mmCIF file of C-alpha atoms in Angstrom:
data_model
loop_
_atom_site.group_PDB
_atom_site.id
_atom_site.type_symbol
_atom_site.label_atom_id
_atom_site.label_comp_id
_atom_site.label_asym_id
_atom_site.label_seq_id
_atom_site.Cartn_x
_atom_site.Cartn_y
_atom_site.Cartn_z
ATOM 1 C CA MET A 1 8.102 3.758 -8.864
ATOM 2 C CA GLY A 2 4.680 2.201 -9.787
ATOM 3 C CA LEU A 3 2.030 0.117 -8.030
ATOM 4 C CA ASP A 4 2.384 -3.318 -6.830
ATOM 5 C CA GLY A 5 0.590 -5.734 -8.978
ATOM 6 C CA ALA A 6 0.771 -3.068 -12.045
ATOM 7 C CA SER A 7 1.666 -4.774 -15.778
ATOM 8 C CA GLY A 8 4.549 -2.483 -16.088
ATOM 9 C CA SER A 9 3.219 -0.112 -18.725
ATOM 10 C CA ALA A 10 4.832 3.439 -18.983
ATOM 11 C CA ALA A 11 0.919 4.682 -17.689
ATOM 12 C CA GLU A 12 1.509 2.634 -14.503
ATOM 13 C CA THR A 13 4.911 3.312 -14.024
ATOM 14 C CA GLN A 14 7.277 6.263 -13.938
ATOM 15 C CA LYS A 15 11.346 6.526 -14.008
ATOM 16 C CA LEU A 16 12.564 8.836 -11.467
ATOM 17 C CA ASN A 17 15.483 11.970 -11.884
ATOM 18 C CA PHE A 18 17.349 12.023 -8.638
ATOM 19 C CA GLU A 19 18.485 15.561 -8.357
ATOM 20 C CA GLU A 20 20.860 16.542 -5.571
ATOM 21 C CA GLN A 21 20.450 18.601 -2.636
ATOM 22 C CA PRO A 22 22.444 21.356 -0.745
ATOM 23 C CA ASP A 23 22.873 18.939 1.980
ATOM 24 C CA SER A 24 24.258 16.370 -0.248
ATOM 25 C CA ARG A 25 21.451 14.286 -0.598
ATOM 26 C CA GLU A 26 19.505 13.146 -3.382
ATOM 27 C CA PHE A 27 15.439 13.788 -3.943
ATOM 28 C CA SER A 28 13.250 12.496 -6.581
ATOM 29 C CA CYS A 29 9.386 12.728 -6.686
ATOM 30 C CA ALA A 30 6.233 10.988 -8.707
ATOM 31 C CA LYS A 31 3.934 12.943 -10.188
ATOM 32 C CA THR A 32 2.056 11.324 -12.134
ATOM 33 C CA LEU A 33 1.319 7.752 -10.745
ATOM 34 C CA TYR A 34 -2.865 6.925 -10.638
ATOM 35 C CA ILE A 35 -5.406 4.459 -10.274
ATOM 36 C CA SER A 36 -7.404 3.928 -13.699
ATOM 37 C CA ASP A 37 -10.905 3.717 -13.451
ATOM 38 C CA ALA A 38 -11.301 -0.018 -14.526
ATOM 39 C CA ASP A 39 -9.287 -0.647 -11.567
ATOM 40 C CA LYS A 40 -11.165 -2.098 -8.204
ATOM 41 C CA ARG A 41 -9.041 -2.550 -5.857
ATOM 42 C CA LYS A 42 -9.206 -0.533 -2.260
ATOM 43 C CA HIS A 43 -5.772 -0.605 -1.326
ATOM 44 C CA PHE A 44 -2.091 -0.429 -3.371
ATOM 45 C CA ARG A 45 1.277 -0.208 -2.265
ATOM 46 C CA LEU A 46 4.209 1.975 -4.282
ATOM 47 C CA VAL A 47 7.129 0.604 -5.388
ATOM 48 C CA LEU A 48 10.415 1.960 -5.749
ATOM 49 C CA ARG A 49 13.137 -0.191 -7.485
ATOM 50 C CA LEU A 50 16.768 1.711 -6.996
ATOM 51 C CA MET A 51 19.145 1.196 -9.476
ATOM 52 C CA LEU A 52 23.072 2.402 -8.798
ATOM 53 C CA ARG A 53 25.158 4.131 -11.632
ATOM 54 C CA GLY A 54 26.898 1.442 -12.228
ATOM 55 C CA GLY A 55 23.637 -0.959 -13.219
ATOM 56 C CA ARG A 56 23.245 -2.870 -10.254
ATOM 57 C CA GLU A 57 20.041 -3.459 -8.417
ATOM 58 C CA LEU A 58 20.119 -1.726 -4.529
ATOM 59 C CA GLY A 59 16.862 -3.279 -3.639
ATOM 60 C CA THR A 60 12.847 -3.100 -4.606
ATOM 61 C CA PHE A 61 11.279 -1.598 -1.736
ATOM 62 C CA HIS A 62 7.644 -0.563 -0.727
ATOM 63 C CA SER A 63 5.094 1.830 0.786
ATOM 64 C CA ARG A 64 2.854 0.274 3.417
ATOM 65 C CA LEU A 65 -0.696 0.073 2.460
ATOM 66 C CA ILE A 66 -2.332 2.912 0.269
ATOM 67 C CA LYS A 67 -6.291 3.011 1.088
ATOM 68 C CA VAL A 68 -7.978 4.459 -2.521
ATOM 69 C CA ILE A 69 -10.305 7.144 -2.478
ATOM 70 C CA SER A 70 -13.382 6.843 -4.236
ATOM 71 C CA LYS A 71 -15.127 9.890 -4.511
ATOM 72 C CA PRO A 72 -14.309 13.087 -2.112
ATOM 73 C CA SER A 73 -15.632 13.066 1.196
ATOM 74 C CA GLN A 74 -19.374 15.155 1.521
ATOM 75 C CA LYS A 75 -19.318 14.638 5.158
ATOM 76 C CA LYS A 76 -19.494 17.510 7.906
ATOM 77 C CA GLN A 77 -17.153 16.906 10.713
ATOM 78 C CA SER A 78 -18.736 17.542 14.864
ATOM 79 C CA LEU A 79 -16.300 18.521 17.574
ATOM 80 C CA LYS A 80 -17.362 14.976 19.545
ATOM 81 C CA ASN A 81 -14.997 13.380 16.353
ATOM 82 C CA THR A 82 -12.446 15.837 15.710
ATOM 83 C CA ASP A 83 -9.097 15.084 16.784
ATOM 84 C CA PRO A 84 -7.407 18.184 18.407
ATOM 85 C CA ASP A 85 -4.761 19.705 16.269
ATOM 86 C CA GLU A 86 -1.207 19.790 16.894
ATOM 87 C CA HIS A 87 -0.140 23.356 16.526
ATOM 88 C CA CYS A 88 2.920 24.894 15.205
ATOM 89 C CA SER A 89 4.584 27.768 16.400
ATOM 90 C CA GLN A 90 6.989 29.978 14.127
ATOM 91 C CA GLY A 91 7.895 33.597 13.656
ATOM 92 C CA ASP A 92 5.358 35.841 15.205
ATOM 93 C CA PHE A 93 2.281 33.769 14.595
ATOM 94 C CA PRO A 94 0.751 33.035 18.249
ATOM 95 C CA PRO A 95 -1.090 29.448 18.345
ATOM 96 C CA ARG A 96 -4.347 29.145 19.561
ATOM 97 C CA GLU A 97 -5.958 26.406 21.894
ATOM 98 C CA GLY A 98 -8.952 24.265 20.274
ATOM 99 C CA TYR A 99 -10.087 23.070 16.937
ATOM 100 C CA VAL A 100 -8.884 24.159 13.844
ATOM 101 C CA ARG A 101 -12.194 25.983 11.438
ATOM 102 C CA TYR A 102 -12.719 27.412 8.433
ATOM 103 C CA GLY A 103 -12.108 31.116 8.406
ATOM 104 C CA SER A 104 -9.107 30.219 10.763
ATOM 105 C CA LEU A 105 -6.320 32.274 10.523
ATOM 106 C CA VAL A 106 -3.812 29.369 10.294
ATOM 107 C CA GLN A 107 -0.047 28.880 9.009
ATOM 108 C CA LEU A 108 1.653 26.217 6.996
ATOM 109 C CA VAL A 109 4.822 24.626 8.614
ATOM 110 C CA CYS A 110 7.574 22.660 6.132
ATOM 111 C CA THR A 111 8.817 20.154 9.473
ATOM 112 C CA VAL A 112 11.901 18.741 7.565
ATOM 113 C CA THR A 113 13.203 22.422 7.356
ATOM 114 C CA GLY A 114 11.177 24.733 9.119
ATOM 115 C CA ILE A 115 10.128 26.911 6.391
ATOM 116 C CA THR A 116 7.055 28.648 6.712
ATOM 117 C CA LEU A 117 4.359 30.642 4.223
ATOM 118 C CA PRO A 118 2.553 33.586 5.649
ATOM 119 C CA PRO A 119 -0.581 33.330 8.010
ATOM 120 C CA MET A 120 -3.463 32.687 5.206
ATOM 121 C CA ILE A 121 -7.079 31.838 5.378
ATOM 122 C CA ILE A 122 -8.456 28.262 5.310
ATOM 123 C CA ARG A 123 -11.754 28.232 3.092
ATOM 124 C CA LYS A 124 -13.809 25.221 2.166
ATOM 125 C CA VAL A 125 -13.798 24.779 -1.455
ATOM 126 C CA ALA A 126 -17.416 23.163 -3.040
ATOM 127 C CA LYS A 127 -17.954 23.068 -6.558
ATOM 128 C CA GLN A 128 -14.275 24.808 -7.360
ATOM 129 C CA CYS A 129 -15.712 28.356 -5.447
ATOM 130 C CA ALA A 130 -14.224 28.748 -2.235
ATOM 131 C CA LEU A 131 -17.141 29.308 0.570
ATOM 132 C CA LEU A 132 -16.461 32.628 2.660
ATOM 133 C CA ASP A 133 -19.419 32.342 5.004
ATOM 134 C CA VAL A 134 -18.106 28.638 6.387
ATOM 135 C CA ASP A 135 -17.073 28.056 9.909
ATOM 136 C CA GLU A 136 -17.503 24.272 10.803
ATOM 137 C CA PRO A 137 -14.477 22.226 11.984
ATOM 138 C CA ILE A 138 -12.412 20.830 9.063
ATOM 139 C CA SER A 139 -12.082 17.194 8.219
ATOM 140 C CA GLN A 140 -9.598 15.095 6.240
ATOM 141 C CA LEU A 141 -10.756 14.623 2.267
ATOM 142 C CA HIS A 142 -12.438 17.895 2.429
ATOM 143 C CA LYS A 143 -11.012 20.086 -0.665
ATOM 144 C CA CYS A 144 -10.186 23.418 0.697
ATOM 145 C CA ALA A 145 -7.982 26.708 -0.591
ATOM 146 C CA PHE A 146 -6.029 29.114 1.304
ATOM 147 C CA GLN A 147 -6.587 33.245 0.889
ATOM 148 C CA PHE A 148 -3.754 35.225 1.784
ATOM 149 C CA PRO A 149 -5.466 38.376 4.145
ATOM 150 C CA GLY A 150 -6.205 41.380 3.024
ATOM 151 C CA GLY A 151 -6.667 43.078 -0.523
ATOM 152 C CA PRO A 152 -9.409 45.466 -1.778
ATOM 153 C CA PRO A 153 -13.158 45.063 -0.886
ATOM 154 C CA GLY A 154 -15.424 43.175 -3.000
ATOM 155 C CA GLY A 155 -12.569 41.433 -4.752
ATOM 156 C CA GLY A 156 -12.563 37.242 -5.099
ATOM 157 C CA GLY A 157 -9.449 37.634 -2.910
ATOM 158 C CA THR A 158 -6.018 36.025 -3.349
ATOM 159 C CA TYR A 159 -4.813 32.027 -3.077
ATOM 160 C CA LEU A 160 -2.289 30.060 -2.675
ATOM 161 C CA CYS A 161 -1.611 28.233 -5.534
ATOM 162 C CA LEU A 162 0.912 25.691 -7.292
ATOM 163 C CA ALA A 163 1.743 25.834 -10.951
ATOM 164 C CA THR A 164 4.710 24.041 -12.912
ATOM 165 C CA GLU A 165 6.340 23.450 -9.353
ATOM 166 C CA LYS A 166 6.150 26.971 -8.037
ATOM 167 C CA VAL A 167 4.338 28.379 -5.370
ATOM 168 C CA VAL A 168 2.185 31.324 -6.762
ATOM 169 C CA GLN A 169 -0.785 33.543 -5.734
ATOM 170 C CA PHE A 170 -4.231 33.348 -7.375
ATOM 171 C CA GLN A 171 -5.995 35.991 -8.202
ATOM 172 C CA ALA A 172 -9.964 34.995 -8.002
ATOM 173 C CA SER A 173 -13.132 36.264 -9.241
ATOM 174 C CA PRO A 174 -16.062 36.741 -7.390
ATOM 175 C CA CYS A 175 -19.114 34.804 -7.921
ATOM 176 C CA PRO A 176 -21.508 36.318 -10.241
ATOM 177 C CA LYS A 177 -24.787 34.435 -8.257
ATOM 178 C CA GLU A 178 -23.406 34.479 -4.579
ATOM 179 C CA ALA A 179 -21.360 37.216 -2.689
ATOM 180 C CA ASN A 180 -20.179 34.781 -0.525
ATOM 181 C CA ARG A 181 -18.050 32.630 -3.074
ATOM 182 C CA ALA A 182 -15.166 32.761 -5.170
ATOM 183 C CA LEU A 183 -13.759 31.346 -8.398
ATOM 184 C CA LEU A 184 -10.773 29.127 -8.226
ATOM 185 C CA ASN A 185 -9.021 27.444 -10.548
ATOM 186 C CA ASP A 186 -8.181 23.807 -10.028
ATOM 187 C CA ASN A 187 -4.475 24.362 -8.894
ATOM 188 C CA SER A 188 -5.506 26.736 -5.955
ATOM 189 C CA CYS A 189 -7.796 23.344 -4.674
ATOM 190 C CA TRP A 190 -6.380 22.007 -1.670
ATOM 191 C CA THR A 191 -7.073 18.186 -0.350
ATOM 192 C CA ILE A 192 -6.483 17.592 3.866
ATOM 193 C CA ILE A 193 -5.205 13.993 4.056
ATOM 194 C CA GLY A 194 -3.198 12.058 5.908
ATOM 195 C CA THR A 195 0.829 12.004 4.725
ATOM 196 C CA GLU A 196 2.739 9.068 5.801
ATOM 197 C CA SER A 197 6.995 8.242 5.838
ATOM 198 C CA VAL A 198 8.947 5.490 5.656
ATOM 199 C CA GLU A 199 12.302 4.888 6.395
ATOM 200 C CA PHE A 200 14.774 2.314 5.352
ATOM 201 C CA SER A 201 18.145 2.132 6.894
ATOM 202 C CA PHE A 202 20.888 0.303 6.036
ATOM 203 C CA SER A 203 24.900 -0.293 5.125
ATOM 204 C CA THR A 204 26.534 -2.306 2.882
ATOM 205 C CA SER A 205 30.419 -0.566 3.317
ATOM 206 C CA LEU A 206 31.157 -4.174 5.407
ATOM 207 C CA ALA A 207 29.226 -6.324 3.061
ATOM 208 C CA CYS A 208 30.706 -9.038 0.282
ATOM 209 C CA THR A 209 27.911 -9.156 -1.828
ATOM 210 C CA ARG A 210 26.275 -7.711 -5.046
ATOM 211 C CA GLU A 211 22.380 -8.589 -3.804
ATOM 212 C CA PRO A 212 19.962 -6.214 -3.167
ATOM 213 C CA VAL A 213 19.478 -5.212 0.511
ATOM 214 C CA THR A 214 15.954 -5.587 -0.055
ATOM 215 C CA PRO A 215 13.527 -6.653 2.180
ATOM 216 C CA VAL A 216 15.100 -4.226 4.639
ATOM 217 C CA PRO A 217 14.010 -6.108 8.337
ATOM 218 C CA LEU A 218 12.039 -3.083 10.109
ATOM 219 C CA ILE A 219 11.927 -3.625 14.455
ATOM 220 C CA SER A 220 8.717 -2.420 15.925
ATOM 221 C CA THR A 221 8.791 -4.031 19.681
ATOM 222 C CA LEU A 222 11.735 -5.197 21.577
ATOM 223 C CA GLU A 223 10.461 -8.009 24.904
ATOM 224 C CA LEU A 224 12.608 -9.327 27.241
ATOM 225 C CA SER A 225 12.735 -12.484 28.966
ATOM 226 C CA GLY A 226 14.473 -14.203 32.044
ATOM 227 C CA GLY A 227 17.212 -12.482 33.948
ATOM 228 C CA GLY A 228 20.711 -13.655 34.485
ATOM 229 C CA ASP A 229 22.959 -15.709 32.236
ATOM 230 C CA VAL A 230 19.478 -16.731 30.384
ATOM 231 C CA ALA A 231 18.412 -13.809 29.785
ATOM 232 C CA THR A 232 16.208 -13.256 25.586
ATOM 233 C CA LEU A 233 15.162 -10.641 24.331
ATOM 234 C CA GLU A 234 12.611 -11.253 21.741
ATOM 235 C CA LEU A 235 12.056 -8.868 18.256
ATOM 236 C CA HIS A 236 9.223 -8.230 16.958
ATOM 237 C CA GLY A 237 8.938 -6.422 13.399
ATOM 238 C CA GLU A 238 8.598 -7.564 9.680
ATOM 239 C CA ASN A 239 10.510 -8.642 6.751
ATOM 240 C CA PHE A 240 12.686 -11.157 9.258
ATOM 241 C CA HIS A 241 14.520 -14.009 7.730
ATOM 242 C CA ALA A 242 17.273 -16.747 9.215
ATOM 243 C CA GLY A 243 20.110 -14.831 7.232
ATOM 244 C CA LEU A 244 20.026 -12.445 9.962
ATOM 245 C CA LYS A 245 21.992 -11.524 13.563
ATOM 246 C CA VAL A 246 20.822 -9.472 16.418
ATOM 247 C CA TRP A 247 24.048 -7.287 17.436
ATOM 248 C CA PHE A 248 23.887 -5.389 20.892
ATOM 249 C CA GLY A 249 26.486 -2.917 19.844
ATOM 250 C CA ASP A 250 29.639 -4.125 19.019
ATOM 251 C CA VAL A 251 29.273 -7.961 20.079
ATOM 252 C CA GLU A 252 26.869 -10.722 17.891
ATOM 253 C CA ALA A 253 24.277 -12.537 19.882
ATOM 254 C CA GLU A 254 23.046 -15.961 19.539
ATOM 255 C CA THR A 255 19.874 -16.011 17.416
ATOM 256 C CA MET A 256 17.414 -17.712 16.945
ATOM 257 C CA TYR A 257 14.652 -17.288 13.711
ATOM 258 C CA ARG A 258 11.054 -17.974 14.296
ATOM 259 C CA SER A 259 9.003 -15.771 11.670
ATOM 260 C CA PRO A 260 9.126 -13.157 9.122
ATOM 261 C CA ARG A 261 7.695 -11.391 11.822
ATOM 262 C CA SER A 262 9.943 -12.505 14.989
ATOM 263 C CA LEU A 263 13.555 -13.044 15.525
ATOM 264 C CA VAL A 264 14.259 -14.829 19.510
ATOM 265 C CA CYS A 265 18.373 -13.799 21.031
ATOM 266 C CA VAL A 266 20.398 -14.454 24.058
ATOM 267 C CA VAL A 267 21.283 -11.396 25.640
ATOM 268 C CA PRO A 268 24.714 -11.214 25.876
ATOM 269 C CA ASP A 269 26.664 -11.076 29.391
ATOM 270 C CA VAL A 270 27.316 -7.362 30.595
ATOM 271 C CA ALA A 271 30.975 -8.886 31.131
ATOM 272 C CA VAL A 272 31.987 -8.072 27.384
ATOM 273 C CA PHE A 273 31.336 -4.805 27.216
ATOM 274 C CA GLY A 274 34.300 -3.821 29.682
ATOM 275 C CA SER A 275 36.140 -6.019 32.555
ATOM 276 C CA ASP A 276 35.407 -3.095 35.226
ATOM 277 C CA TRP A 277 31.376 -3.593 35.114
ATOM 278 C CA ARG A 278 30.763 -4.750 38.425
ATOM 279 C CA TRP A 279 32.196 -0.938 39.678
ATOM 280 C CA LEU A 280 30.354 0.549 37.427
ATOM 281 C CA ARG A 281 27.399 3.341 39.325
ATOM 282 C CA THR A 282 25.876 4.347 35.854
ATOM 283 C CA PRO A 283 23.921 2.104 33.592
ATOM 284 C CA ILE A 284 25.537 0.563 30.124
ATOM 285 C CA THR A 285 23.207 1.003 26.976
ATOM 286 C CA VAL A 286 24.455 -0.044 23.657
ATOM 287 C CA PRO A 287 22.673 -0.051 20.585
ATOM 288 C CA VAL A 288 20.706 -3.099 18.982
ATOM 289 C CA SER A 289 21.506 -3.332 15.537
ATOM 290 C CA LEU A 290 20.406 -6.361 12.575
ATOM 291 C CA VAL A 291 23.387 -7.727 10.171
ATOM 292 C CA ARG A 292 23.079 -10.066 7.704
ATOM 293 C CA THR A 293 24.953 -12.929 7.227
ATOM 294 C CA ASP A 294 27.120 -11.172 3.903
ATOM 295 C CA GLY A 295 28.131 -8.334 5.983
ATOM 296 C CA VAL A 296 24.616 -5.909 5.446
ATOM 297 C CA PHE A 297 23.836 -3.761 8.436
ATOM 298 C CA TYR A 298 20.378 -2.659 9.511
ATOM 299 C CA PRO A 299 20.560 -0.518 12.607
ATOM 300 C CA SER A 300 17.657 0.418 14.442
ATOM 301 C CA ALA A 301 16.351 3.435 16.891
ATOM 302 C CA PHE A 302 16.283 1.010 19.579
ATOM 303 C CA SER A 303 18.332 -0.018 22.545
ATOM 304 C CA PHE A 304 19.766 -2.132 25.208
ATOM 305 C CA THR A 305 20.582 -0.833 28.995
ATOM 306 C CA TYR A 306 22.563 -2.651 31.179
ATOM 307 C CA THR A 307 21.744 -2.048 34.824
ATOM 308 C CA PRO A 308 24.620 -4.050 36.676
ATOM 309 C CA GLU A 309 24.353 -3.823 40.888
ATOM 310 C CA TYR A 310 26.927 -1.819 41.833
ATOM 311 C CA SER A 311 30.107 -3.582 44.476
ATOM 312 C CA ALA A 312 32.964 -1.554 46.151
ATOM 313 C CA ARG A 313 36.239 -2.082 44.574
ATOM 314 C CA PRO A 314 38.585 -4.573 46.374
ATOM 315 C CA GLY A 315 41.058 -2.520 48.103
ATOM 316 C CA ALA A 316 39.019 0.531 48.136
ATOM 317 C CA PRO A 317 38.016 3.164 51.111
ATOM 318 C CA GLY A 318 35.300 2.697 53.158
ATOM 319 C CA ALA A 319 35.578 -1.402 51.919
ATOM 320 C CA PRO A 320 35.410 -4.578 54.358
ATOM 321 C CA ALA A 321 38.432 -6.347 54.994
ATOM 322 C CA ALA A 322 39.085 -9.254 52.915
ATOM 323 C CA PRO A 323 37.893 -12.473 54.947
ATOM 324 C CA ALA A 324 40.611 -15.461 54.744
ATOM 325 C CA ALA A 325 41.241 -17.363 51.373
ATOM 326 C CA ASP A 326 39.691 -20.231 51.602
ATOM 327 C CA ALA A 327 36.259 -18.160 52.790
ATOM 328 C CA ASP A 328 36.644 -16.005 50.062
ATOM 329 C CA ALA A 329 36.904 -18.311 47.653
ATOM 330 C CA LEU A 330 33.502 -20.288 49.064
ATOM 331 C CA LEU A 331 31.868 -17.062 48.895
ATOM 332 C CA GLU A 332 32.516 -15.992 45.863
ATOM 333 C CA SER A 333 30.811 -19.386 44.325
ATOM 334 C CA ILE A 334 28.031 -19.053 45.854
ATOM 335 C CA HIS A 335 27.886 -15.349 44.983
ATOM 336 C CA HIS A 336 28.547 -16.052 41.307
ATOM 337 C CA GLU A 337 25.417 -19.546 42.062
ATOM 338 C CA PHE A 338 22.968 -16.702 42.894
ATOM 339 C CA THR A 339 23.867 -13.781 40.370
ATOM 340 C CA ARG A 340 23.428 -16.821 37.596
ATOM 341 C CA THR A 341 20.211 -17.383 38.568
ATOM 342 C CA ASN A 342 19.426 -14.272 39.480
ATOM 343 C CA PHE A 343 18.956 -13.290 43.188
ATOM 344 C CA HIS A 344 21.295 -11.598 45.435
ATOM 345 C CA LEU A 345 23.424 -12.979 47.928
ATOM 346 C CA PHE A 346 23.617 -10.337 51.666
ATOM 347 C CA ILE A 347 26.023 -11.018 54.344
ATOM 348 C CA GLN A 348 25.422 -9.545 57.965
ATOM 349 C CA THR A 349 28.050 -9.277 60.585
#
């Protein structure tokens, strides 16, 4: 793993060692990547090159743009421009409405596993000291510390600390010059920042290729146009190319490439998903996915729903008697033409 535009030196790239997790997934973490002081970029991307155990390259994956922070924020956040906090509730910790302020009791919760830490007091940090008398709203890019409640009076308090990949407790020392401060070490100081995850989904089980799976196409939005037999669906996203086809469930759609951010396809007729579609009362929903010409499959979080017009089965109880053969054929022909053009024919008797 490295940074985009890096020279590839050992200081700018890092080899990852994957460890198998209890859920059979493999996990790795890059901890020593950094940007040198001579690098004047304001944004960068993380670049991950994955290789299979046999030596074949799986692909090169890029993160989204990451902003470089030149120095810690010194601003004070006001209630007018603070976003509401999203509270997590676990166990006996009661969430409260309003804004999170320094001195508040908070709880850290893992959104993936649900594991929680004990409730702690969040403190603002300045010059390696925890400020015990500050109650202003917290803000992004602020440095903070998490103090465990309790402890002997007059002591510095116990704080959450990260030491060699383990979470431990650090005993702070009272500041000799100011009573409302506690001296911390580097591993007890945390920075409030926003984070983002990027997921890539693909399957090579049916592929007949040794080419990398990247760049992975990502769908962001769908836009439907027209109706009946001439309905089209436009896919907006990124990393599109002419070698991609849109699939509705297990049905391939006629696909036209417009740009790296746009694909257009013809919506398949609902009849391909079942011969009894005319008599169904419930909608038909199928997943929308992309397939590369060599068989690499890219699923998406999107689906397409058909809502066919309900008609009574011929011969069903309550159905009107069938007209003469010639009249029936004529009406069927007219009805087909009206349906094809997204109109509906009603017969009044």
